[in-house]
Structure formats: structure tokens, C-alpha cells
């Protein structure tokens, strides 16, 4: 009898997280032949080469922020990422865009073009963040049931810890010490570092704790440890809120704080939790073994001075 084929593994890249990290971590002395900065491009390509070599995924998706600050999240919590907004044009008629370092802005289209020439799937969805693309791809993978393969998510964003699921084979690679030595975040790591047993519990904790880096206020007076303790006692955010409403098991101060934050707690879970149903376009996530467009890749490599980084990616893909 033939053996069933092994499940094919899937590696999901939180692309903006990685190219921002490269921009700040790779010297800006890396320049194109015309003198433009290419440190983010080179750093991201070197990261991809390392990840493919180290983890040997069967499938790879560079997940993209088509909308870094979706209107539906802002409608629920107006402060969401508000501190990162830059208004172009000024005044009420201006356009809100993400404040991105000047040297990074022209590198993003180059990254997109190089990924396309390599044949690496780059996937986004209008009105959704890369986190939502990742959440949707994880949900789709789990829906395959017995055919689902293990999923690794490479990100510098702790929000995606909510997707960790040992039973489903979903883990996060978090580059606390750099992309070459990431923390492997599984449920044991969540329990050890954050005091929560599952990815879902991490999301509940994040709602209670809030996140200043995303403009999420949280419940004033309830930090990470207190939130984890409440979830340990009541199981879920719904259990905590039920205790608030019943008056059972909480201190008077905790009850008051949770009551005063009722409006926030009503909308925050939908903002904090990643979407699982973003409308993604058709794409092929198979790891390419050679460049999809060799001529285009050669032109980009020469134009932007990417030879060593592109060669590393091509060598990794061909193994």
C-alpha cells in the first residue's frame, strides 16, 4: 500500500514587518548603482533566502498590507494606529497615509517587483491588513482538515500570537534576537512568557491589556499580568465579562474598571482579532524553484544592485 504523502508546509511572511525591520537593521550604506537606498530590499531578500534554506517550506506567501489602517477598525476605535497617520495635502481634504521613513518609501515598489519576478506569491486584500491575510490563510489551511500542513508565521508583530495552535500545527517565528535566531512561539511559550494557554487566550489578554503601539487603550488599570490572571480564573474574555456583570469573583476596583470600559470592550475584540475571511485573489503559493521571469529579475538586479541578495534567494529556491 502506498503511504499517504506528508502534509506540505506553509510559511507566511508578515512582509511589512520584515522590510521595516530590514530598513532599520541593515546599514543604509547599501545603495543602488545610482545611489538610492536598497537596505530594506536587500535585507528582506536575505531574510527570505535564510528562511527558505532553514525551514524548507513547500509553500510560501508574502502577505501584504493593502490597507494598513482599515476603516472598519478605525470606525470601532478611532485611536487605532492614529499616531502613525501622516496627512498628505493638509486640511480636511488631505489624505491619510502611513508615516513611513523617507528612505523606505521608494523601496517598497522594488520589493513588490522583485517578488513578482522571483515568482513568490504576494497577497493582499483591499480593506485588510497583512495580519488579516495571514489569519485568512491559516483558516483556509485548517479547513483542509487531514490535508492541512504545518504553518509557520514569520513576524515581528505580537498580535499574530493569537493564531498559535499546537493541535493545528500553527506556530509563530518571532525575531526578538533577529531573523536568524527567532523565538519559536508555541502554546508552551505563550504559557511561559504571558501566562495564557492558547492563541485565543492571548487575543483576549490583548483586548484587556491594550496596545499603545496600535492605539488600543485597553482597560485602564488592567495590565498584562492582571489580564492573564483574570483569564486563568474565568477562562475567556466572555467569562471575565460575565463575572463583571454578576459581581462574582472580582474585586470592587476590577468591577468598576471593567464597567467603565464597557464601550471599549464591546468593540475591541473585533479590532484585535485578525479576520479569517478576507477576500483574497487567486494565487499560487507553491515555492518556486527558479525565477518566474528571469529577464525581469535580471533587469531589476542590475538596476538596483541586488546581485548578491538575489543570488542567495535563487540558490535557496533551487535546493
JSON list of C-alpha atoms in Angstrom, two decimals, residues 83-302:
[
{"chain": "A", "resi": 83, "resn": "UNK", "atom": "CA", "xyz": [-0.34, 58.16, 15.92]},
{"chain": "A", "resi": 84, "resn": "UNK", "atom": "CA", "xyz": [1.14, 56.73, 12.70]},
{"chain": "A", "resi": 85, "resn": "UNK", "atom": "CA", "xyz": [-1.02, 58.83, 10.38]},
{"chain": "A", "resi": 86, "resn": "UNK", "atom": "CA", "xyz": [0.53, 61.41, 8.09]},
{"chain": "A", "resi": 87, "resn": "UNK", "atom": "CA", "xyz": [-1.88, 63.71, 6.23]},
{"chain": "A", "resi": 88, "resn": "UNK", "atom": "CA", "xyz": [-0.96, 64.47, 2.63]},
{"chain": "A", "resi": 89, "resn": "UNK", "atom": "CA", "xyz": [-2.27, 67.75, 1.25]},
{"chain": "A", "resi": 90, "resn": "UNK", "atom": "CA", "xyz": [-3.15, 69.21, 4.64]},
{"chain": "A", "resi": 91, "resn": "UNK", "atom": "CA", "xyz": [-6.54, 70.32, 5.91]},
{"chain": "A", "resi": 92, "resn": "UNK", "atom": "CA", "xyz": [-9.84, 68.42, 5.85]},
{"chain": "A", "resi": 93, "resn": "UNK", "atom": "CA", "xyz": [-9.33, 67.43, 2.23]},
{"chain": "A", "resi": 94, "resn": "UNK", "atom": "CA", "xyz": [-6.00, 65.72, 2.92]},
{"chain": "A", "resi": 95, "resn": "UNK", "atom": "CA", "xyz": [-5.35, 62.03, 2.50]},
{"chain": "A", "resi": 96, "resn": "UNK", "atom": "CA", "xyz": [-4.35, 59.88, 5.48]},
{"chain": "A", "resi": 97, "resn": "UNK", "atom": "CA", "xyz": [-1.30, 57.72, 4.79]},
{"chain": "A", "resi": 98, "resn": "UNK", "atom": "CA", "xyz": [1.06, 55.77, 6.99]},
{"chain": "A", "resi": 99, "resn": "UNK", "atom": "CA", "xyz": [4.09, 57.71, 8.14]},
{"chain": "A", "resi": 100, "resn": "UNK", "atom": "CA", "xyz": [6.94, 55.75, 6.55]},
{"chain": "A", "resi": 101, "resn": "UNK", "atom": "CA", "xyz": [10.64, 56.73, 6.62]},
{"chain": "A", "resi": 102, "resn": "UNK", "atom": "CA", "xyz": [11.56, 58.68, 3.51]},
{"chain": "A", "resi": 103, "resn": "UNK", "atom": "CA", "xyz": [14.28, 56.23, 2.55]},
{"chain": "A", "resi": 104, "resn": "UNK", "atom": "CA", "xyz": [11.92, 53.26, 2.73]},
{"chain": "A", "resi": 105, "resn": "UNK", "atom": "CA", "xyz": [9.09, 54.61, 0.56]},
{"chain": "A", "resi": 106, "resn": "UNK", "atom": "CA", "xyz": [10.75, 54.07, -2.85]},
{"chain": "A", "resi": 107, "resn": "UNK", "atom": "CA", "xyz": [11.99, 50.62, -1.83]},
{"chain": "A", "resi": 108, "resn": "UNK", "atom": "CA", "xyz": [8.52, 49.12, -1.37]},
{"chain": "A", "resi": 109, "resn": "UNK", "atom": "CA", "xyz": [7.64, 49.03, -5.11]},
{"chain": "A", "resi": 110, "resn": "UNK", "atom": "CA", "xyz": [11.04, 47.47, -5.78]},
{"chain": "A", "resi": 111, "resn": "UNK", "atom": "CA", "xyz": [10.28, 44.73, -3.24]},
{"chain": "A", "resi": 112, "resn": "UNK", "atom": "CA", "xyz": [6.95, 44.08, -4.95]},
{"chain": "A", "resi": 113, "resn": "UNK", "atom": "CA", "xyz": [8.57, 43.88, -8.39]},
{"chain": "A", "resi": 114, "resn": "UNK", "atom": "CA", "xyz": [11.36, 41.56, -7.26]},
{"chain": "A", "resi": 115, "resn": "UNK", "atom": "CA", "xyz": [8.92, 39.18, -5.55]},
{"chain": "A", "resi": 116, "resn": "UNK", "atom": "CA", "xyz": [6.88, 39.04, -8.75]},
{"chain": "A", "resi": 117, "resn": "UNK", "atom": "CA", "xyz": [9.95, 38.33, -10.88]},
{"chain": "A", "resi": 118, "resn": "UNK", "atom": "CA", "xyz": [11.01, 35.58, -8.49]},
{"chain": "A", "resi": 119, "resn": "UNK", "atom": "CA", "xyz": [7.53, 34.04, -8.60]},
{"chain": "A", "resi": 120, "resn": "UNK", "atom": "CA", "xyz": [6.92, 34.34, -4.84]},
{"chain": "A", "resi": 121, "resn": "UNK", "atom": "CA", "xyz": [3.23, 34.88, -4.14]},
{"chain": "A", "resi": 122, "resn": "UNK", "atom": "CA", "xyz": [2.49, 38.36, -2.79]},
{"chain": "A", "resi": 123, "resn": "UNK", "atom": "CA", "xyz": [-1.06, 38.50, -1.47]},
{"chain": "A", "resi": 124, "resn": "UNK", "atom": "CA", "xyz": [-3.16, 41.34, -0.06]},
{"chain": "A", "resi": 125, "resn": "UNK", "atom": "CA", "xyz": [-6.84, 42.21, 0.14]},
{"chain": "A", "resi": 126, "resn": "UNK", "atom": "CA", "xyz": [-8.48, 45.66, -0.24]},
{"chain": "A", "resi": 127, "resn": "UNK", "atom": "CA", "xyz": [-9.57, 46.96, 3.16]},
{"chain": "A", "resi": 128, "resn": "UNK", "atom": "CA", "xyz": [-7.46, 44.48, 5.12]},
{"chain": "A", "resi": 129, "resn": "UNK", "atom": "CA", "xyz": [-4.07, 44.32, 6.76]},
{"chain": "A", "resi": 130, "resn": "UNK", "atom": "CA", "xyz": [-1.40, 41.68, 6.26]},
{"chain": "A", "resi": 131, "resn": "UNK", "atom": "CA", "xyz": [-2.42, 40.26, 9.66]},
{"chain": "A", "resi": 132, "resn": "UNK", "atom": "CA", "xyz": [-5.88, 39.58, 8.21]},
{"chain": "A", "resi": 133, "resn": "UNK", "atom": "CA", "xyz": [-4.38, 37.93, 5.13]},
{"chain": "A", "resi": 134, "resn": "UNK", "atom": "CA", "xyz": [-2.37, 35.68, 7.43]},
{"chain": "A", "resi": 135, "resn": "UNK", "atom": "CA", "xyz": [-5.42, 34.91, 9.57]},
{"chain": "A", "resi": 136, "resn": "UNK", "atom": "CA", "xyz": [-7.42, 34.03, 6.45]},
{"chain": "A", "resi": 137, "resn": "UNK", "atom": "CA", "xyz": [-4.69, 31.78, 5.05]},
{"chain": "A", "resi": 138, "resn": "UNK", "atom": "CA", "xyz": [-4.38, 29.99, 8.39]},
{"chain": "A", "resi": 139, "resn": "UNK", "atom": "CA", "xyz": [-8.16, 29.48, 8.48]},
{"chain": "A", "resi": 140, "resn": "UNK", "atom": "CA", "xyz": [-8.12, 28.13, 4.93]},
{"chain": "A", "resi": 141, "resn": "UNK", "atom": "CA", "xyz": [-5.31, 25.76, 5.79]},
{"chain": "A", "resi": 142, "resn": "UNK", "atom": "CA", "xyz": [-7.11, 24.43, 8.86]},
{"chain": "A", "resi": 143, "resn": "UNK", "atom": "CA", "xyz": [-10.26, 23.94, 6.76]},
{"chain": "A", "resi": 144, "resn": "UNK", "atom": "CA", "xyz": [-8.32, 21.36, 4.73]},
{"chain": "A", "resi": 145, "resn": "UNK", "atom": "CA", "xyz": [-8.61, 19.02, 7.69]},
{"chain": "A", "resi": 146, "resn": "UNK", "atom": "CA", "xyz": [-6.35, 16.00, 7.40]},
{"chain": "A", "resi": 147, "resn": "UNK", "atom": "CA", "xyz": [-4.64, 17.55, 4.38]},
{"chain": "A", "resi": 148, "resn": "UNK", "atom": "CA", "xyz": [-3.59, 20.64, 6.32]},
{"chain": "A", "resi": 149, "resn": "UNK", "atom": "CA", "xyz": [0.13, 21.16, 6.61]},
{"chain": "A", "resi": 150, "resn": "UNK", "atom": "CA", "xyz": [2.09, 22.77, 9.42]},
{"chain": "A", "resi": 151, "resn": "UNK", "atom": "CA", "xyz": [2.08, 26.58, 9.26]},
{"chain": "A", "resi": 152, "resn": "UNK", "atom": "CA", "xyz": [4.90, 28.90, 10.34]},
{"chain": "A", "resi": 153, "resn": "UNK", "atom": "CA", "xyz": [4.32, 32.66, 10.52]},
{"chain": "A", "resi": 154, "resn": "UNK", "atom": "CA", "xyz": [7.36, 34.94, 10.41]},
{"chain": "A", "resi": 155, "resn": "UNK", "atom": "CA", "xyz": [6.50, 38.27, 12.00]},
{"chain": "A", "resi": 156, "resn": "UNK", "atom": "CA", "xyz": [7.75, 40.92, 14.36]},
{"chain": "A", "resi": 157, "resn": "UNK", "atom": "CA", "xyz": [4.15, 41.65, 15.41]},
{"chain": "A", "resi": 158, "resn": "UNK", "atom": "CA", "xyz": [3.00, 40.01, 18.64]},
{"chain": "A", "resi": 159, "resn": "UNK", "atom": "CA", "xyz": [-0.64, 40.43, 17.55]},
{"chain": "A", "resi": 160, "resn": "UNK", "atom": "CA", "xyz": [-0.23, 37.27, 15.50]},
{"chain": "A", "resi": 161, "resn": "UNK", "atom": "CA", "xyz": [0.47, 35.18, 18.59]},
{"chain": "A", "resi": 162, "resn": "UNK", "atom": "CA", "xyz": [-3.32, 34.79, 18.66]},
{"chain": "A", "resi": 163, "resn": "UNK", "atom": "CA", "xyz": [-3.00, 32.27, 15.79]},
{"chain": "A", "resi": 164, "resn": "UNK", "atom": "CA", "xyz": [-0.73, 29.88, 17.69]},
{"chain": "A", "resi": 165, "resn": "UNK", "atom": "CA", "xyz": [-2.35, 26.45, 17.86]},
{"chain": "A", "resi": 166, "resn": "UNK", "atom": "CA", "xyz": [-0.32, 23.35, 18.70]},
{"chain": "A", "resi": 167, "resn": "UNK", "atom": "CA", "xyz": [-3.03, 20.90, 17.65]},
{"chain": "A", "resi": 168, "resn": "UNK", "atom": "CA", "xyz": [-3.34, 22.57, 14.25]},
{"chain": "A", "resi": 169, "resn": "UNK", "atom": "CA", "xyz": [0.43, 22.90, 13.80]},
{"chain": "A", "resi": 170, "resn": "UNK", "atom": "CA", "xyz": [0.46, 26.71, 13.73]},
{"chain": "A", "resi": 171, "resn": "UNK", "atom": "CA", "xyz": [3.45, 28.49, 15.26]},
{"chain": "A", "resi": 172, "resn": "UNK", "atom": "CA", "xyz": [4.98, 31.96, 15.09]},
{"chain": "A", "resi": 173, "resn": "UNK", "atom": "CA", "xyz": [8.63, 32.74, 14.45]},
{"chain": "A", "resi": 174, "resn": "UNK", "atom": "CA", "xyz": [9.26, 35.99, 16.33]},
{"chain": "A", "resi": 175, "resn": "UNK", "atom": "CA", "xyz": [12.61, 37.70, 15.66]},
{"chain": "A", "resi": 176, "resn": "UNK", "atom": "CA", "xyz": [13.28, 39.03, 19.14]},
{"chain": "A", "resi": 177, "resn": "UNK", "atom": "CA", "xyz": [17.01, 38.39, 18.62]},
{"chain": "A", "resi": 178, "resn": "UNK", "atom": "CA", "xyz": [16.90, 38.72, 14.84]},
{"chain": "A", "resi": 179, "resn": "UNK", "atom": "CA", "xyz": [15.51, 36.66, 11.97]},
{"chain": "A", "resi": 180, "resn": "UNK", "atom": "CA", "xyz": [18.33, 34.11, 12.22]},
{"chain": "A", "resi": 181, "resn": "UNK", "atom": "CA", "xyz": [17.51, 33.25, 15.82]},
{"chain": "A", "resi": 182, "resn": "UNK", "atom": "CA", "xyz": [13.78, 33.79, 16.31]},
{"chain": "A", "resi": 183, "resn": "UNK", "atom": "CA", "xyz": [11.72, 32.76, 19.27]},
{"chain": "A", "resi": 184, "resn": "UNK", "atom": "CA", "xyz": [9.57, 29.81, 18.28]},
{"chain": "A", "resi": 185, "resn": "UNK", "atom": "CA", "xyz": [6.22, 30.75, 19.80]},
{"chain": "A", "resi": 186, "resn": "UNK", "atom": "CA", "xyz": [4.00, 27.78, 20.55]},
{"chain": "A", "resi": 187, "resn": "UNK", "atom": "CA", "xyz": [1.50, 27.27, 23.36]},
{"chain": "A", "resi": 188, "resn": "UNK", "atom": "CA", "xyz": [4.23, 26.37, 25.85]},
{"chain": "A", "resi": 189, "resn": "UNK", "atom": "CA", "xyz": [5.96, 29.67, 25.08]},
{"chain": "A", "resi": 190, "resn": "UNK", "atom": "CA", "xyz": [2.70, 31.60, 25.50]},
{"chain": "A", "resi": 191, "resn": "UNK", "atom": "CA", "xyz": [2.17, 29.98, 28.89]},
{"chain": "A", "resi": 192, "resn": "UNK", "atom": "CA", "xyz": [5.75, 30.61, 29.96]},
{"chain": "A", "resi": 193, "resn": "UNK", "atom": "CA", "xyz": [6.03, 34.24, 28.89]},
{"chain": "A", "resi": 194, "resn": "UNK", "atom": "CA", "xyz": [2.48, 35.57, 29.04]},
{"chain": "A", "resi": 195, "resn": "UNK", "atom": "CA", "xyz": [0.62, 33.22, 31.36]},
{"chain": "A", "resi": 196, "resn": "UNK", "atom": "CA", "xyz": [-2.00, 32.28, 28.79]},
{"chain": "A", "resi": 197, "resn": "UNK", "atom": "CA", "xyz": [-2.52, 28.74, 27.46]},
{"chain": "A", "resi": 198, "resn": "UNK", "atom": "CA", "xyz": [-3.64, 29.33, 23.87]},
{"chain": "A", "resi": 199, "resn": "UNK", "atom": "CA", "xyz": [-3.51, 31.77, 21.00]},
{"chain": "A", "resi": 200, "resn": "UNK", "atom": "CA", "xyz": [-7.17, 32.60, 21.53]},
{"chain": "A", "resi": 201, "resn": "UNK", "atom": "CA", "xyz": [-6.47, 33.43, 25.17]},
{"chain": "A", "resi": 202, "resn": "UNK", "atom": "CA", "xyz": [-3.62, 35.68, 24.04]},
{"chain": "A", "resi": 203, "resn": "UNK", "atom": "CA", "xyz": [-6.11, 37.67, 21.94]},
{"chain": "A", "resi": 204, "resn": "UNK", "atom": "CA", "xyz": [-8.42, 38.01, 24.94]},
{"chain": "A", "resi": 205, "resn": "UNK", "atom": "CA", "xyz": [-5.49, 39.20, 27.05]},
{"chain": "A", "resi": 206, "resn": "UNK", "atom": "CA", "xyz": [-4.53, 41.71, 24.34]},
{"chain": "A", "resi": 207, "resn": "UNK", "atom": "CA", "xyz": [-8.04, 43.18, 24.43]},
{"chain": "A", "resi": 208, "resn": "UNK", "atom": "CA", "xyz": [-7.87, 43.70, 28.18]},
{"chain": "A", "resi": 209, "resn": "UNK", "atom": "CA", "xyz": [-4.26, 44.90, 28.20]},
{"chain": "A", "resi": 210, "resn": "UNK", "atom": "CA", "xyz": [-4.47, 47.11, 25.13]},
{"chain": "A", "resi": 211, "resn": "UNK", "atom": "CA", "xyz": [-1.52, 48.04, 22.94]},
{"chain": "A", "resi": 212, "resn": "UNK", "atom": "CA", "xyz": [-0.20, 51.62, 22.78]},
{"chain": "A", "resi": 213, "resn": "UNK", "atom": "CA", "xyz": [1.77, 50.80, 19.62]},
{"chain": "A", "resi": 214, "resn": "UNK", "atom": "CA", "xyz": [-1.56, 50.24, 17.84]},
{"chain": "A", "resi": 215, "resn": "UNK", "atom": "CA", "xyz": [-3.51, 52.96, 19.64]},
{"chain": "A", "resi": 216, "resn": "UNK", "atom": "CA", "xyz": [-5.59, 50.43, 21.61]},
{"chain": "A", "resi": 217, "resn": "UNK", "atom": "CA", "xyz": [-6.28, 51.84, 25.10]},
{"chain": "A", "resi": 218, "resn": "UNK", "atom": "CA", "xyz": [-7.16, 48.60, 26.87]},
{"chain": "A", "resi": 219, "resn": "UNK", "atom": "CA", "xyz": [-8.89, 48.64, 30.24]},
{"chain": "A", "resi": 220, "resn": "UNK", "atom": "CA", "xyz": [-7.20, 51.29, 32.40]},
{"chain": "A", "resi": 221, "resn": "UNK", "atom": "CA", "xyz": [-5.55, 49.69, 35.41]},
{"chain": "A", "resi": 222, "resn": "UNK", "atom": "CA", "xyz": [-5.52, 46.19, 33.93]},
{"chain": "A", "resi": 223, "resn": "UNK", "atom": "CA", "xyz": [-2.09, 45.30, 32.62]},
{"chain": "A", "resi": 224, "resn": "UNK", "atom": "CA", "xyz": [-0.74, 42.11, 31.14]},
{"chain": "A", "resi": 225, "resn": "UNK", "atom": "CA", "xyz": [-0.33, 40.14, 34.37]},
{"chain": "A", "resi": 226, "resn": "UNK", "atom": "CA", "xyz": [-3.72, 41.14, 35.74]},
{"chain": "A", "resi": 227, "resn": "UNK", "atom": "CA", "xyz": [-5.37, 40.28, 32.42]},
{"chain": "A", "resi": 228, "resn": "UNK", "atom": "CA", "xyz": [-3.68, 36.87, 32.36]},
{"chain": "A", "resi": 229, "resn": "UNK", "atom": "CA", "xyz": [-4.79, 36.26, 35.95]},
{"chain": "A", "resi": 230, "resn": "UNK", "atom": "CA", "xyz": [-8.40, 37.12, 35.14]},
{"chain": "A", "resi": 231, "resn": "UNK", "atom": "CA", "xyz": [-8.37, 34.76, 32.16]},
{"chain": "A", "resi": 232, "resn": "UNK", "atom": "CA", "xyz": [-6.84, 31.99, 34.27]},
{"chain": "A", "resi": 233, "resn": "UNK", "atom": "CA", "xyz": [-9.70, 32.42, 36.73]},
{"chain": "A", "resi": 234, "resn": "UNK", "atom": "CA", "xyz": [-12.60, 32.88, 34.29]},
{"chain": "A", "resi": 235, "resn": "UNK", "atom": "CA", "xyz": [-11.38, 31.12, 31.17]},
{"chain": "A", "resi": 236, "resn": "UNK", "atom": "CA", "xyz": [-12.20, 33.63, 28.44]},
{"chain": "A", "resi": 237, "resn": "UNK", "atom": "CA", "xyz": [-12.95, 37.30, 27.94]},
{"chain": "A", "resi": 238, "resn": "UNK", "atom": "CA", "xyz": [-16.64, 36.37, 27.86]},
{"chain": "A", "resi": 239, "resn": "UNK", "atom": "CA", "xyz": [-16.16, 34.70, 31.25]},
{"chain": "A", "resi": 240, "resn": "UNK", "atom": "CA", "xyz": [-14.49, 37.83, 32.64]},
{"chain": "A", "resi": 241, "resn": "UNK", "atom": "CA", "xyz": [-17.35, 39.99, 31.42]},
{"chain": "A", "resi": 242, "resn": "UNK", "atom": "CA", "xyz": [-19.90, 37.59, 32.86]},
{"chain": "A", "resi": 243, "resn": "UNK", "atom": "CA", "xyz": [-18.14, 37.91, 36.22]},
{"chain": "A", "resi": 244, "resn": "UNK", "atom": "CA", "xyz": [-18.23, 41.69, 35.86]},
{"chain": "A", "resi": 245, "resn": "UNK", "atom": "CA", "xyz": [-21.96, 41.61, 35.27]},
{"chain": "A", "resi": 246, "resn": "UNK", "atom": "CA", "xyz": [-22.71, 39.14, 38.04]},
{"chain": "A", "resi": 247, "resn": "UNK", "atom": "CA", "xyz": [-20.37, 40.71, 40.57]},
{"chain": "A", "resi": 248, "resn": "UNK", "atom": "CA", "xyz": [-18.87, 37.32, 41.36]},
{"chain": "A", "resi": 249, "resn": "UNK", "atom": "CA", "xyz": [-15.15, 36.75, 41.85]},
{"chain": "A", "resi": 250, "resn": "UNK", "atom": "CA", "xyz": [-13.84, 40.24, 41.12]},
{"chain": "A", "resi": 251, "resn": "UNK", "atom": "CA", "xyz": [-12.66, 42.99, 43.42]},
{"chain": "A", "resi": 252, "resn": "UNK", "atom": "CA", "xyz": [-14.75, 46.12, 43.54]},
{"chain": "A", "resi": 253, "resn": "UNK", "atom": "CA", "xyz": [-11.98, 48.00, 41.73]},
{"chain": "A", "resi": 254, "resn": "UNK", "atom": "CA", "xyz": [-11.81, 45.43, 38.96]},
{"chain": "A", "resi": 255, "resn": "UNK", "atom": "CA", "xyz": [-15.58, 45.51, 38.53]},
{"chain": "A", "resi": 256, "resn": "UNK", "atom": "CA", "xyz": [-15.54, 49.29, 38.31]},
{"chain": "A", "resi": 257, "resn": "UNK", "atom": "CA", "xyz": [-12.72, 49.36, 35.77]},
{"chain": "A", "resi": 258, "resn": "UNK", "atom": "CA", "xyz": [-14.39, 46.76, 33.58]},
{"chain": "A", "resi": 259, "resn": "UNK", "atom": "CA", "xyz": [-17.74, 48.58, 33.78]},
{"chain": "A", "resi": 260, "resn": "UNK", "atom": "CA", "xyz": [-16.17, 51.92, 32.88]},
{"chain": "A", "resi": 261, "resn": "UNK", "atom": "CA", "xyz": [-14.52, 50.29, 29.85]},
{"chain": "A", "resi": 262, "resn": "UNK", "atom": "CA", "xyz": [-17.73, 48.62, 28.67]},
{"chain": "A", "resi": 263, "resn": "UNK", "atom": "CA", "xyz": [-17.90, 50.59, 25.42]},
{"chain": "A", "resi": 264, "resn": "UNK", "atom": "CA", "xyz": [-14.32, 49.71, 24.53]},
{"chain": "A", "resi": 265, "resn": "UNK", "atom": "CA", "xyz": [-14.79, 46.05, 25.47]},
{"chain": "A", "resi": 266, "resn": "UNK", "atom": "CA", "xyz": [-17.84, 45.80, 23.23]},
{"chain": "A", "resi": 267, "resn": "UNK", "atom": "CA", "xyz": [-15.91, 46.70, 20.07]},
{"chain": "A", "resi": 268, "resn": "UNK", "atom": "CA", "xyz": [-12.29, 45.82, 20.83]},
{"chain": "A", "resi": 269, "resn": "UNK", "atom": "CA", "xyz": [-12.44, 42.05, 20.21]},
{"chain": "A", "resi": 270, "resn": "UNK", "atom": "CA", "xyz": [-13.37, 42.57, 16.55]},
{"chain": "A", "resi": 271, "resn": "UNK", "atom": "CA", "xyz": [-10.49, 45.05, 16.17]},
{"chain": "A", "resi": 272, "resn": "UNK", "atom": "CA", "xyz": [-7.87, 42.93, 17.94]},
{"chain": "A", "resi": 273, "resn": "UNK", "atom": "CA", "xyz": [-8.75, 39.59, 16.38]},
{"chain": "A", "resi": 274, "resn": "UNK", "atom": "CA", "xyz": [-7.50, 39.10, 12.84]},
{"chain": "A", "resi": 275, "resn": "UNK", "atom": "CA", "xyz": [-10.02, 38.47, 10.10]},
{"chain": "A", "resi": 276, "resn": "UNK", "atom": "CA", "xyz": [-10.40, 34.88, 8.96]},
{"chain": "A", "resi": 277, "resn": "UNK", "atom": "CA", "xyz": [-12.39, 35.63, 5.80]},
{"chain": "A", "resi": 278, "resn": "UNK", "atom": "CA", "xyz": [-10.58, 38.39, 3.90]},
{"chain": "A", "resi": 279, "resn": "UNK", "atom": "CA", "xyz": [-11.41, 38.27, 0.15]},
{"chain": "A", "resi": 280, "resn": "UNK", "atom": "CA", "xyz": [-8.11, 37.13, -1.33]},
{"chain": "A", "resi": 281, "resn": "UNK", "atom": "CA", "xyz": [-7.38, 36.98, -5.07]},
{"chain": "A", "resi": 282, "resn": "UNK", "atom": "CA", "xyz": [-6.39, 33.70, -6.72]},
{"chain": "A", "resi": 283, "resn": "UNK", "atom": "CA", "xyz": [-2.69, 32.90, -6.33]},
{"chain": "A", "resi": 284, "resn": "UNK", "atom": "CA", "xyz": [-0.20, 30.05, -6.44]},
{"chain": "A", "resi": 285, "resn": "UNK", "atom": "CA", "xyz": [1.61, 29.57, -3.14]},
{"chain": "A", "resi": 286, "resn": "UNK", "atom": "CA", "xyz": [3.97, 26.83, -4.34]},
{"chain": "A", "resi": 287, "resn": "UNK", "atom": "CA", "xyz": [7.58, 27.64, -3.54]},
{"chain": "A", "resi": 288, "resn": "UNK", "atom": "CA", "xyz": [9.20, 28.45, -6.89]},
{"chain": "A", "resi": 289, "resn": "UNK", "atom": "CA", "xyz": [12.32, 26.50, -7.83]},
{"chain": "A", "resi": 290, "resn": "UNK", "atom": "CA", "xyz": [13.55, 29.14, -10.26]},
{"chain": "A", "resi": 291, "resn": "UNK", "atom": "CA", "xyz": [12.70, 32.71, -11.18]},
{"chain": "A", "resi": 292, "resn": "UNK", "atom": "CA", "xyz": [9.31, 33.16, -12.81]},
{"chain": "A", "resi": 293, "resn": "UNK", "atom": "CA", "xyz": [10.59, 36.00, -15.01]},
{"chain": "A", "resi": 294, "resn": "UNK", "atom": "CA", "xyz": [14.39, 35.67, -15.42]},
{"chain": "A", "resi": 295, "resn": "UNK", "atom": "CA", "xyz": [14.67, 38.68, -17.74]},
{"chain": "A", "resi": 296, "resn": "UNK", "atom": "CA", "xyz": [12.69, 40.97, -15.45]},
{"chain": "A", "resi": 297, "resn": "UNK", "atom": "CA", "xyz": [14.69, 39.73, -12.47]},
{"chain": "A", "resi": 298, "resn": "UNK", "atom": "CA", "xyz": [17.97, 40.38, -14.29]},
{"chain": "A", "resi": 299, "resn": "UNK", "atom": "CA", "xyz": [16.87, 43.92, -15.11]},
{"chain": "A", "resi": 300, "resn": "UNK", "atom": "CA", "xyz": [15.83, 44.62, -11.52]},
{"chain": "A", "resi": 301, "resn": "UNK", "atom": "CA", "xyz": [19.03, 43.10, -10.18]},
{"chain": "A", "resi": 302, "resn": "UNK", "atom": "CA", "xyz": [21.19, 45.28, -12.39]}
]
